[in-house]
PDB file of C-alpha atoms and ligand atoms in Angstrom:
ATOM      1  CA  UNK A   1     -14.995  11.064 -12.672  1.00  0.00           C
ATOM      2  CA  UNK A   2     -14.181   7.406 -12.092  1.00  0.00           C
ATOM      3  CA  UNK A   3     -10.823   5.911 -11.174  1.00  0.00           C
ATOM      4  CA  UNK A   4      -9.878   4.859 -14.727  1.00  0.00           C
ATOM      5  CA  UNK A   5     -10.662   8.377 -15.908  1.00  0.00           C
ATOM      6  CA  UNK A   6      -8.478   9.924 -13.221  1.00  0.00           C
ATOM      7  CA  UNK A   7      -5.559   7.622 -14.101  1.00  0.00           C
ATOM      8  CA  UNK A   8      -5.964   8.473 -17.781  1.00  0.00           C
ATOM      9  CA  UNK A   9      -5.836  12.196 -17.018  1.00  0.00           C
ATOM     10  CA  UNK A  10      -2.751  11.723 -14.848  1.00  0.00           C
ATOM     11  CA  UNK A  11      -0.981   9.802 -17.598  1.00  0.00           C
ATOM     12  CA  UNK A  12      -1.890  12.463 -20.162  1.00  0.00           C
ATOM     13  CA  UNK A  13      -0.439  15.100 -17.817  1.00  0.00           C
ATOM     14  CA  UNK A  14       2.741  13.067 -17.268  1.00  0.00           C
ATOM     15  CA  UNK A  15       3.177  12.563 -21.020  1.00  0.00           C
ATOM     16  CA  UNK A  16       3.835  16.282 -21.429  1.00  0.00           C
ATOM     17  CA  UNK A  17       6.548  16.341 -18.760  1.00  0.00           C
ATOM     18  CA  UNK A  18      10.155  15.144 -18.603  1.00  0.00           C
ATOM     19  CA  UNK A  19       9.941  12.613 -15.773  1.00  0.00           C
ATOM     20  CA  UNK A  20      13.491  11.233 -16.034  1.00  0.00           C
ATOM     21  CA  UNK A  21      14.503  12.733 -12.696  1.00  0.00           C
ATOM     22  CA  UNK A  22      11.083  12.899 -11.059  1.00  0.00           C
ATOM     23  CA  UNK A  23      12.146  10.597  -8.194  1.00  0.00           C
ATOM     24  CA  UNK A  24      14.472  13.393  -7.045  1.00  0.00           C
ATOM     25  CA  UNK A  25      12.726  16.498  -8.192  1.00  0.00           C
ATOM     26  CA  UNK A  26       9.031  17.187  -8.719  1.00  0.00           C
ATOM     27  CA  UNK A  27       9.520  20.634 -10.232  1.00  0.00           C
ATOM     28  CA  UNK A  28       8.688  19.572 -13.833  1.00  0.00           C
ATOM     29  CA  UNK A  29       5.172  18.715 -12.592  1.00  0.00           C
ATOM     30  CA  UNK A  30       4.952  21.932 -10.569  1.00  0.00           C
ATOM     31  CA  UNK A  31       5.911  24.012 -13.608  1.00  0.00           C
ATOM     32  CA  UNK A  32       3.517  22.127 -15.902  1.00  0.00           C
ATOM     33  CA  UNK A  33       0.693  22.920 -13.466  1.00  0.00           C
ATOM     34  CA  UNK A  34       1.623  26.637 -13.464  1.00  0.00           C
ATOM     35  CA  UNK A  35       2.388  26.397  -9.764  1.00  0.00           C
ATOM     36  CA  UNK A  36       5.030  27.229  -7.200  1.00  0.00           C
ATOM     37  CA  UNK A  37       5.809  25.340  -3.985  1.00  0.00           C
ATOM     38  CA  UNK A  38       6.225  27.059  -0.638  1.00  0.00           C
ATOM     39  CA  UNK A  39       7.216  25.265   2.561  1.00  0.00           C
ATOM     40  CA  UNK A  40       5.738  26.334   5.837  1.00  0.00           C
ATOM     41  CA  UNK A  41       5.242  24.956   9.334  1.00  0.00           C
ATOM     42  CA  UNK A  42       1.555  24.040   9.355  1.00  0.00           C
ATOM     43  CA  UNK A  43      -0.556  22.558  12.111  1.00  0.00           C
ATOM     44  CA  UNK A  44      -0.447  18.867  12.948  1.00  0.00           C
ATOM     45  CA  UNK A  45      -2.388  16.784  10.442  1.00  0.00           C
ATOM     46  CA  UNK A  46      -2.484  19.610   7.910  1.00  0.00           C
ATOM     47  CA  UNK A  47      -0.474  18.502   4.907  1.00  0.00           C
ATOM     48  CA  UNK A  48      -0.949  21.393   2.551  1.00  0.00           C
ATOM     49  CA  UNK A  49      -3.197  23.660   0.537  1.00  0.00           C
ATOM     50  CA  UNK A  50      -3.239  25.706  -2.655  1.00  0.00           C
ATOM     51  CA  UNK A  51      -4.012  29.346  -3.262  1.00  0.00           C
ATOM     52  CA  UNK A  52      -4.582  30.664  -6.773  1.00  0.00           C
ATOM     53  CA  UNK A  53      -3.427  34.206  -7.474  1.00  0.00           C
ATOM     54  CA  UNK A  54      -5.382  36.591  -9.702  1.00  0.00           C
ATOM     55  CA  UNK A  55      -2.790  36.025 -12.451  1.00  0.00           C
ATOM     56  CA  UNK A  56      -3.647  32.322 -12.452  1.00  0.00           C
ATOM     57  CA  UNK A  57      -0.465  31.158 -10.722  1.00  0.00           C
ATOM     58  CA  UNK A  58      -1.052  28.494  -8.052  1.00  0.00           C
ATOM     59  CA  UNK A  59       0.874  28.620  -4.806  1.00  0.00           C
ATOM     60  CA  UNK A  60       1.091  25.180  -3.179  1.00  0.00           C
ATOM     61  CA  UNK A  61       2.012  25.320   0.501  1.00  0.00           C
ATOM     62  CA  UNK A  62       3.282  22.108   2.094  1.00  0.00           C
ATOM     63  CA  UNK A  63       3.874  21.343   5.741  1.00  0.00           C
ATOM     64  CA  UNK A  64       7.642  21.344   6.221  1.00  0.00           C
ATOM     65  CA  UNK A  65       7.201  19.464   9.522  1.00  0.00           C
ATOM     66  CA  UNK A  66       6.019  16.335   7.679  1.00  0.00           C
ATOM     67  CA  UNK A  67       8.363  13.742   6.192  1.00  0.00           C
ATOM     68  CA  UNK A  68       9.881  14.296   2.781  1.00  0.00           C
ATOM     69  CA  UNK A  69       7.844  11.438   1.277  1.00  0.00           C
ATOM     70  CA  UNK A  70       4.661  12.931   2.739  1.00  0.00           C
ATOM     71  CA  UNK A  71       5.533  16.350   1.295  1.00  0.00           C
ATOM     72  CA  UNK A  72       6.126  14.833  -2.117  1.00  0.00           C
ATOM     73  CA  UNK A  73       2.733  13.130  -1.967  1.00  0.00           C
ATOM     74  CA  UNK A  74       1.089  16.385  -0.865  1.00  0.00           C
ATOM     75  CA  UNK A  75       2.629  18.341  -3.762  1.00  0.00           C
ATOM     76  CA  UNK A  76       1.314  15.742  -6.246  1.00  0.00           C
ATOM     77  CA  UNK A  77      -2.089  15.727  -4.501  1.00  0.00           C
ATOM     78  CA  UNK A  78      -2.336  19.528  -4.765  1.00  0.00           C
ATOM     79  CA  UNK A  79      -1.328  19.377  -8.437  1.00  0.00           C
ATOM     80  CA  UNK A  80      -4.221  16.938  -8.891  1.00  0.00           C
ATOM     81  CA  UNK A  81      -6.652  19.511  -7.482  1.00  0.00           C
ATOM     82  CA  UNK A  82      -5.304  22.052  -9.995  1.00  0.00           C
ATOM     83  CA  UNK A  83      -5.236  19.793 -13.055  1.00  0.00           C
ATOM     84  CA  UNK A  84      -8.533  18.040 -12.369  1.00  0.00           C
ATOM     85  CA  UNK A  85     -10.209  21.248 -11.263  1.00  0.00           C
ATOM     86  CA  UNK A  86     -11.554  19.608  -8.105  1.00  0.00           C
ATOM     87  CA  UNK A  87     -12.259  21.623  -4.981  1.00  0.00           C
ATOM     88  CA  UNK A  88     -10.562  20.405  -1.850  1.00  0.00           C
ATOM     89  CA  UNK A  89     -12.285  19.321   1.315  1.00  0.00           C
ATOM     90  CA  UNK A  90      -9.366  18.713   3.630  1.00  0.00           C
ATOM     91  CA  UNK A  91     -10.944  19.673   6.913  1.00  0.00           C
ATOM     92  CA  UNK A  92     -13.274  16.763   7.503  1.00  0.00           C
ATOM     93  CA  UNK A  93     -11.018  13.778   8.137  1.00  0.00           C
ATOM     94  CA  UNK A  94      -7.319  13.114   8.564  1.00  0.00           C
ATOM     95  CA  UNK A  95      -5.617  12.338   5.287  1.00  0.00           C
ATOM     96  CA  UNK A  96      -4.665   8.800   6.314  1.00  0.00           C
ATOM     97  CA  UNK A  97      -8.282   7.810   6.713  1.00  0.00           C
ATOM     98  CA  UNK A  98      -9.707   6.227   3.603  1.00  0.00           C
ATOM     99  CA  UNK A  99     -13.077   5.595   5.175  1.00  0.00           C
ATOM    100  CA  UNK A 100     -14.928   8.868   4.994  1.00  0.00           C
ATOM    101  CA  UNK A 101     -12.844  10.807   2.546  1.00  0.00           C
ATOM    102  CA  UNK A 102     -14.580  12.954  -0.025  1.00  0.00           C
ATOM    103  CA  UNK A 103     -14.581  11.431  -3.557  1.00  0.00           C
ATOM    104  CA  UNK A 104     -12.581  14.457  -4.771  1.00  0.00           C
ATOM    105  CA  UNK A 105      -9.861  13.661  -2.266  1.00  0.00           C
ATOM    106  CA  UNK A 106      -9.708  10.008  -3.254  1.00  0.00           C
ATOM    107  CA  UNK A 107      -9.500  11.018  -6.918  1.00  0.00           C
ATOM    108  CA  UNK A 108      -6.625  13.380  -6.107  1.00  0.00           C
ATOM    109  CA  UNK A 109      -4.809  10.624  -4.196  1.00  0.00           C
ATOM    110  CA  UNK A 110      -5.131   8.342  -7.208  1.00  0.00           C
ATOM    111  CA  UNK A 111      -3.785  11.080  -9.474  1.00  0.00           C
ATOM    112  CA  UNK A 112      -0.945  11.733  -7.009  1.00  0.00           C
ATOM    113  CA  UNK A 113       0.084   8.058  -6.977  1.00  0.00           C
ATOM    114  CA  UNK A 114       0.347   8.103 -10.779  1.00  0.00           C
ATOM    115  CA  UNK A 115       2.578  11.186 -10.599  1.00  0.00           C
ATOM    116  CA  UNK A 116       4.802   9.911  -7.808  1.00  0.00           C
ATOM    117  CA  UNK A 117       5.308   6.513  -9.418  1.00  0.00           C
ATOM    118  CA  UNK A 118       4.905   6.972 -13.203  1.00  0.00           C
ATOM    119  CA  UNK A 119       3.949   3.579 -14.543  1.00  0.00           C
ATOM    120  CA  UNK A 120       6.604   3.366 -17.278  1.00  0.00           C
ATOM    121  CA  UNK A 121       9.403   4.245 -14.857  1.00  0.00           C
ATOM    122  CA  UNK A 122       7.916   1.855 -12.318  1.00  0.00           C
ATOM    123  CA  UNK A 123       7.777  -1.040 -14.770  1.00  0.00           C
ATOM    124  CA  UNK A 124      11.367  -0.522 -15.897  1.00  0.00           C
ATOM    125  CA  UNK A 125      12.564  -0.370 -12.270  1.00  0.00           C
ATOM    126  CA  UNK A 126      10.534  -3.095 -10.537  1.00  0.00           C
ATOM    127  CA  UNK A 127      12.486  -6.346  -9.997  1.00  0.00           C
ATOM    128  CA  UNK A 128      10.866  -9.344 -11.727  1.00  0.00           C
ATOM    129  CA  UNK A 129      10.602 -11.412  -8.593  1.00  0.00           C
ATOM    130  CA  UNK A 130       8.206 -12.323  -5.830  1.00  0.00           C
ATOM    131  CA  UNK A 131       7.310  -9.397  -3.615  1.00  0.00           C
ATOM    132  CA  UNK A 132       8.993  -9.114  -0.250  1.00  0.00           C
ATOM    133  CA  UNK A 133       9.316  -6.524   2.473  1.00  0.00           C
ATOM    134  CA  UNK A 134      12.731  -5.570   1.042  1.00  0.00           C
ATOM    135  CA  UNK A 135      11.480  -5.275  -2.519  1.00  0.00           C
ATOM    136  CA  UNK A 136       8.568  -3.021  -1.549  1.00  0.00           C
ATOM    137  CA  UNK A 137      10.731  -0.857   0.711  1.00  0.00           C
ATOM    138  CA  UNK A 138      13.263  -0.572  -2.098  1.00  0.00           C
ATOM    139  CA  UNK A 139      10.567   0.630  -4.506  1.00  0.00           C
ATOM    140  CA  UNK A 140       9.157   3.038  -1.914  1.00  0.00           C
ATOM    141  CA  UNK A 141      12.630   4.513  -1.348  1.00  0.00           C
ATOM    142  CA  UNK A 142      13.339   4.677  -5.062  1.00  0.00           C
ATOM    143  CA  UNK A 143      10.209   6.725  -5.735  1.00  0.00           C
ATOM    144  CA  UNK A 144      10.133   8.710  -2.495  1.00  0.00           C
ATOM    145  CA  UNK A 145       6.764   7.159  -1.674  1.00  0.00           C
ATOM    146  CA  UNK A 146       5.296   5.583   1.448  1.00  0.00           C
ATOM    147  CA  UNK A 147       5.385   1.831   1.954  1.00  0.00           C
ATOM    148  CA  UNK A 148       1.592   1.430   1.506  1.00  0.00           C
ATOM    149  CA  UNK A 149       1.666   3.577  -1.650  1.00  0.00           C
ATOM    150  CA  UNK A 150       4.439   1.436  -3.147  1.00  0.00           C
ATOM    151  CA  UNK A 151       2.689  -1.815  -2.153  1.00  0.00           C
ATOM    152  CA  UNK A 152      -0.535  -0.621  -3.757  1.00  0.00           C
ATOM    153  CA  UNK A 153       1.325   0.357  -6.910  1.00  0.00           C
ATOM    154  CA  UNK A 154       3.045  -3.013  -6.962  1.00  0.00           C
ATOM    155  CA  UNK A 155      -0.293  -4.846  -6.894  1.00  0.00           C
ATOM    156  CA  UNK A 156      -2.011  -2.761  -9.546  1.00  0.00           C
ATOM    157  CA  UNK A 157       0.902  -2.931 -12.000  1.00  0.00           C
ATOM    158  CA  UNK A 158       2.030  -6.511 -11.334  1.00  0.00           C
ATOM    159  CA  UNK A 159       1.657  -9.173 -14.028  1.00  0.00           C
ATOM    160  CA  UNK A 160       1.181 -11.847 -11.377  1.00  0.00           C
ATOM    161  CA  UNK A 161      -2.153 -12.414  -9.633  1.00  0.00           C
ATOM    162  CA  UNK A 162      -1.807  -9.917  -6.843  1.00  0.00           C
ATOM    163  CA  UNK A 163      -3.956  -7.675  -4.627  1.00  0.00           C
ATOM    164  CA  UNK A 164      -3.387  -4.900  -2.132  1.00  0.00           C
ATOM    165  CA  UNK A 165      -5.888  -4.472   0.689  1.00  0.00           C
ATOM    166  CA  UNK A 166      -6.201  -1.486   3.020  1.00  0.00           C
ATOM    167  CA  UNK A 167      -7.986  -2.044   6.333  1.00  0.00           C
ATOM    168  CA  UNK A 168      -8.985   0.488   8.954  1.00  0.00           C
ATOM    169  CA  UNK A 169     -10.178  -0.265  12.450  1.00  0.00           C
ATOM    170  CA  UNK A 170     -10.629  -3.906  11.463  1.00  0.00           C
ATOM    171  CA  UNK A 171     -12.639  -3.383   8.264  1.00  0.00           C
ATOM    172  CA  UNK A 172     -11.624  -3.662   4.608  1.00  0.00           C
ATOM    173  CA  UNK A 173     -11.691  -0.205   3.024  1.00  0.00           C
ATOM    174  CA  UNK A 174     -10.087  -0.626  -0.327  1.00  0.00           C
ATOM    175  CA  UNK A 175      -8.634  -3.347  -2.544  1.00  0.00           C
ATOM    176  CA  UNK A 176      -6.476  -2.849  -5.637  1.00  0.00           C
ATOM    177  CA  UNK A 177      -6.017  -5.868  -7.872  1.00  0.00           C
ATOM    178  CA  UNK A 178      -3.672  -6.719 -10.717  1.00  0.00           C
ATOM    179  CA  UNK A 179      -5.118  -7.290 -14.166  1.00  0.00           C
ATOM    180  CA  UNK A 180      -4.645 -11.066 -13.991  1.00  0.00           C
ATOM    181  CA  UNK A 181      -6.452 -11.244 -10.675  1.00  0.00           C
ATOM    182  CA  UNK A 182      -9.303  -9.137 -11.999  1.00  0.00           C
ATOM    183  CA  UNK A 183      -9.584 -11.406 -14.997  1.00  0.00           C
ATOM    184  CA  UNK A 184     -10.355 -14.424 -12.839  1.00  0.00           C
ATOM    185  CA  UNK A 185     -12.993 -12.461 -10.940  1.00  0.00           C
ATOM    186  CA  UNK A 186     -11.279 -12.462  -7.563  1.00  0.00           C
ATOM    187  CA  UNK A 187     -13.371 -10.175  -5.419  1.00  0.00           C
ATOM    188  CA  UNK A 188     -12.794  -8.790  -1.947  1.00  0.00           C
ATOM    189  CA  UNK A 189     -15.866  -7.268  -0.353  1.00  0.00           C
ATOM    190  CA  UNK A 190     -15.398  -3.686   0.766  1.00  0.00           C
ATOM    191  CA  UNK A 191     -16.538  -2.974   4.319  1.00  0.00           C
ATOM    192  CA  UNK A 192     -16.130  -6.624   5.273  1.00  0.00           C
ATOM    193  CA  UNK A 193     -14.208  -7.415   8.424  1.00  0.00           C
ATOM    194  CA  UNK A 194     -10.591  -8.592   8.308  1.00  0.00           C
ATOM    195  CA  UNK A 195     -10.896 -12.384   7.814  1.00  0.00           C
ATOM    196  CA  UNK A 196     -10.018 -14.522  10.829  1.00  0.00           C
ATOM    197  CA  UNK A 197      -6.971 -16.614  10.069  1.00  0.00           C
ATOM    198  CA  UNK A 198      -5.342 -13.986   7.871  1.00  0.00           C
ATOM    199  CA  UNK A 199      -1.964 -12.501   8.736  1.00  0.00           C
ATOM    200  CA  UNK A 200      -3.627  -9.069   8.894  1.00  0.00           C
ATOM    201  CA  UNK A 201      -6.077 -10.336  11.516  1.00  0.00           C
ATOM    202  CA  UNK A 202      -3.305 -11.757  13.684  1.00  0.00           C
ATOM    203  CA  UNK A 203      -1.099  -8.662  13.485  1.00  0.00           C
ATOM    204  CA  UNK A 204      -3.999  -6.388  14.366  1.00  0.00           C
ATOM    205  CA  UNK A 205      -5.011  -8.635  17.281  1.00  0.00           C
ATOM    206  CA  UNK A 206      -1.471  -8.427  18.624  1.00  0.00           C
ATOM    207  CA  UNK A 207      -1.842  -4.629  18.747  1.00  0.00           C
ATOM    208  CA  UNK A 208       1.769  -3.997  17.741  1.00  0.00           C
ATOM    209  CA  UNK A 209       3.202  -2.298  14.677  1.00  0.00           C
ATOM    210  CA  UNK A 210       4.902  -5.109  12.830  1.00  0.00           C
ATOM    211  CA  UNK A 211       5.246  -6.873   9.460  1.00  0.00           C
ATOM    212  CA  UNK A 212       4.913 -10.565   8.619  1.00  0.00           C
ATOM    213  CA  UNK A 213       4.693 -12.790   5.548  1.00  0.00           C
ATOM    214  CA  UNK A 214       2.982 -16.190   5.589  1.00  0.00           C
ATOM    215  CA  UNK A 215       0.945 -18.570   3.431  1.00  0.00           C
ATOM    216  CA  UNK A 216      -2.813 -18.573   4.044  1.00  0.00           C
ATOM    217  CA  UNK A 217      -5.810 -20.123   2.356  1.00  0.00           C
ATOM    218  CA  UNK A 218      -7.052 -18.229  -0.723  1.00  0.00           C
ATOM    219  CA  UNK A 219     -10.725 -18.521   0.216  1.00  0.00           C
ATOM    220  CA  UNK A 220     -10.054 -16.538   3.381  1.00  0.00           C
ATOM    221  CA  UNK A 221      -9.715 -13.449   1.228  1.00  0.00           C
ATOM    222  CA  UNK A 222     -11.788 -13.951  -1.889  1.00  0.00           C
ATOM    223  CA  UNK A 223     -15.564 -14.284  -2.046  1.00  0.00           C
ATOM    224  CA  UNK A 224     -17.075 -17.497  -3.446  1.00  0.00           C
ATOM    225  CA  UNK A 225     -13.605 -18.903  -3.926  1.00  0.00           C
ATOM    226  CA  UNK A 226     -12.432 -22.460  -4.461  1.00  0.00           C
ATOM    227  CA  UNK A 227     -11.083 -24.092  -1.324  1.00  0.00           C
ATOM    228  CA  UNK A 228      -7.742 -25.838  -0.810  1.00  0.00           C
ATOM    229  CA  UNK A 229      -5.417 -23.366  -2.528  1.00  0.00           C
ATOM    230  CA  UNK A 230      -2.929 -21.126  -0.761  1.00  0.00           C
ATOM    231  CA  UNK A 231      -1.614 -17.646  -1.346  1.00  0.00           C
ATOM    232  CA  UNK A 232       1.087 -15.483   0.173  1.00  0.00           C
ATOM    233  CA  UNK A 233       0.132 -12.656   2.448  1.00  0.00           C
ATOM    234  CA  UNK A 234       2.562  -9.916   3.407  1.00  0.00           C
ATOM    235  CA  UNK A 235       0.903  -7.805   6.055  1.00  0.00           C
ATOM    236  CA  UNK A 236       1.882  -4.717   7.998  1.00  0.00           C
ATOM    237  CA  UNK A 237      -0.012  -3.205  10.908  1.00  0.00           C
ATOM    238  CA  UNK A 238       0.199   0.450  11.976  1.00  0.00           C
ATOM    239  CA  UNK A 239      -1.070   0.394  15.561  1.00  0.00           C
ATOM    240  CA  UNK A 240      -1.105   4.174  16.095  1.00  0.00           C
ATOM    241  CA  UNK A 241      -3.689   4.749  13.354  1.00  0.00           C
ATOM    242  CA  UNK A 242      -5.199   1.220  13.560  1.00  0.00           C
ATOM    243  CA  UNK A 243      -4.547   0.640   9.875  1.00  0.00           C
ATOM    244  CA  UNK A 244      -3.498  -2.682   8.406  1.00  0.00           C
ATOM    245  CA  UNK A 245      -2.338  -3.387   4.867  1.00  0.00           C
ATOM    246  CA  UNK A 246      -1.905  -6.701   3.102  1.00  0.00           C
ATOM    247  CA  UNK A 247      -0.274  -7.603  -0.169  1.00  0.00           C
ATOM    248  CA  UNK A 248      -1.680 -10.894  -1.472  1.00  0.00           C
ATOM    249  CA  UNK A 249      -0.198 -12.892  -4.328  1.00  0.00           C
ATOM    250  CA  UNK A 250      -0.028 -16.375  -5.743  1.00  0.00           C
ATOM    251  CA  UNK A 251       1.493 -18.378  -8.564  1.00  0.00           C
ATOM    252  CA  UNK A 252      -0.583 -18.586 -11.717  1.00  0.00           C
ATOM    253  CA  UNK A 253      -0.617 -22.377 -11.227  1.00  0.00           C
ATOM    254  CA  UNK A 254      -2.494 -21.806  -7.988  1.00  0.00           C
ATOM    255  CA  UNK A 255      -5.330 -20.052  -9.771  1.00  0.00           C
ATOM    256  CA  UNK A 256      -8.622 -21.973  -9.800  1.00  0.00           C
ATOM    257  CA  UNK A 257      -9.365 -23.233 -13.298  1.00  0.00           C
ATOM    258  CA  UNK A 258     -12.917 -22.037 -13.563  1.00  0.00           C
ATOM    259  CA  UNK A 259     -13.345 -18.463 -14.639  1.00  0.00           C
ATOM    260  CA  UNK A 260     -15.912 -16.687 -12.548  1.00  0.00           C
ATOM    261  CA  UNK A 261     -17.293 -13.204 -12.596  1.00  0.00           C
ATOM    262  CA  UNK A 262     -17.103 -11.106  -9.493  1.00  0.00           C
ATOM    263  CA  UNK A 263     -20.414 -12.427  -8.226  1.00  0.00           C
ATOM    264  CA  UNK A 264     -19.032 -15.931  -8.293  1.00  0.00           C
ATOM    265  CA  UNK A 265     -20.933 -17.056 -11.398  1.00  0.00           C
ATOM    266  CA  UNK A 266     -19.236 -18.737 -14.320  1.00  0.00           C
ATOM    267  CA  UNK A 267     -18.410 -16.402 -17.145  1.00  0.00           C
ATOM    268  CA  UNK A 268     -20.352 -17.429 -20.253  1.00  0.00           C
ATOM    269  CA  UNK A 269     -18.648 -16.606 -23.501  1.00  0.00           C
ATOM    270  CA  UNK A 270     -21.522 -14.616 -24.926  1.00  0.00           C
ATOM    271  CA  UNK A 271     -19.297 -11.736 -25.906  1.00  0.00           C
ATOM    272  CA  UNK A 272     -21.729  -9.352 -24.287  1.00  0.00           C
ATOM    273  CA  UNK A 273     -20.313  -9.277 -20.807  1.00  0.00           C
ATOM    274  CA  UNK A 274     -19.066  -5.855 -19.761  1.00  0.00           C
ATOM    275  CA  UNK A 275     -15.410  -5.630 -18.916  1.00  0.00           C
ATOM    276  CA  UNK A 276     -14.807  -6.448 -15.273  1.00  0.00           C
ATOM    277  CA  UNK A 277     -12.827  -3.462 -14.091  1.00  0.00           C
ATOM    278  CA  UNK A 278     -12.383  -4.989 -10.657  1.00  0.00           C
ATOM    279  CA  UNK A 279     -12.275  -1.581  -9.057  1.00  0.00           C
ATOM    280  CA  UNK A 280     -14.580  -0.797  -6.204  1.00  0.00           C
ATOM    281  CA  UNK A 281     -17.364   1.476  -7.388  1.00  0.00           C
ATOM    282  CA  UNK A 282     -16.819   5.009  -6.261  1.00  0.00           C
ATOM    283  CA  UNK A 283     -19.556   7.069  -4.730  1.00  0.00           C
ATOM    284  CA  UNK A 284     -21.493   8.728  -7.474  1.00  0.00           C
ATOM    285  CA  UNK A 285     -19.965   6.587 -10.184  1.00  0.00           C
ATOM    286  CA  UNK A 286     -23.319   5.532 -11.568  1.00  0.00           C
ATOM    287  CA  UNK A 287     -24.883   8.907 -11.278  1.00  0.00           C
ATOM    288  CA  UNK A 288     -25.950  10.240 -14.631  1.00  0.00           C
ATOM    289  CA  UNK A 289     -24.941  13.743 -15.570  1.00  0.00           C
TER     290      UNK A 289
HETATM  291 ZN1   ZN B 301      -7.129  17.444  -1.354  1.00  0.00          ZN
END
């Protein structure tokens, strides 16, 4: 199940639910999944789990010691396990770690983000202006989501060339890109190190949890990229978990004029080129069934 497939399934699930008050109350989702939510004090790092009763009813238990936004995410994540029929493997790594997470868990996180921030509600609520710390925090608060989740959503649904990069222990783990950025073939290598000269690099080197926005050179971030153009980078570092996030964006006028594919080659108009999804390939994506 690839990422597009997961998003499609989430949107199909949402279409059957009244989401008008979903920012306040997730119960329409819970009901649609034939589930019930129980709150309990679980161990540190344990966000939640689901038990299915013989009558088919699912009991989702969430850790009442975690923040409200975290509990909301957990409920949506558990609903994903139910709706997608994917087994959970929560034991292996802490939930904040993208690096070694099981593909099922990443799929359920993607599904959960769709549920927490339904794209139609998001698009009608998002201010049509340049991103800023305030704007992203406003959107996170509005949808009861974490700052990184809101920043990632902003990038993937933005109509400006925009990307969201997650870095752990100094290495790029994941990049989400807006449609317009994907269309020009902007590519950020997964597993590459945080580029020297970027805001992310400086914040991480400082070792403190802080946020900063600054202009940097575009070719710092994108492979095989034209030199001499700048972009904005809003970066936040979380020292405790050694995780850094960056939102990157630029004016359309600052896009290089040559269209390239993600390998840096010019796109020939032969009509036969597969659509560049721009998403990082997931483990097992190319495996034939
Ligand atoms: Zn899970």
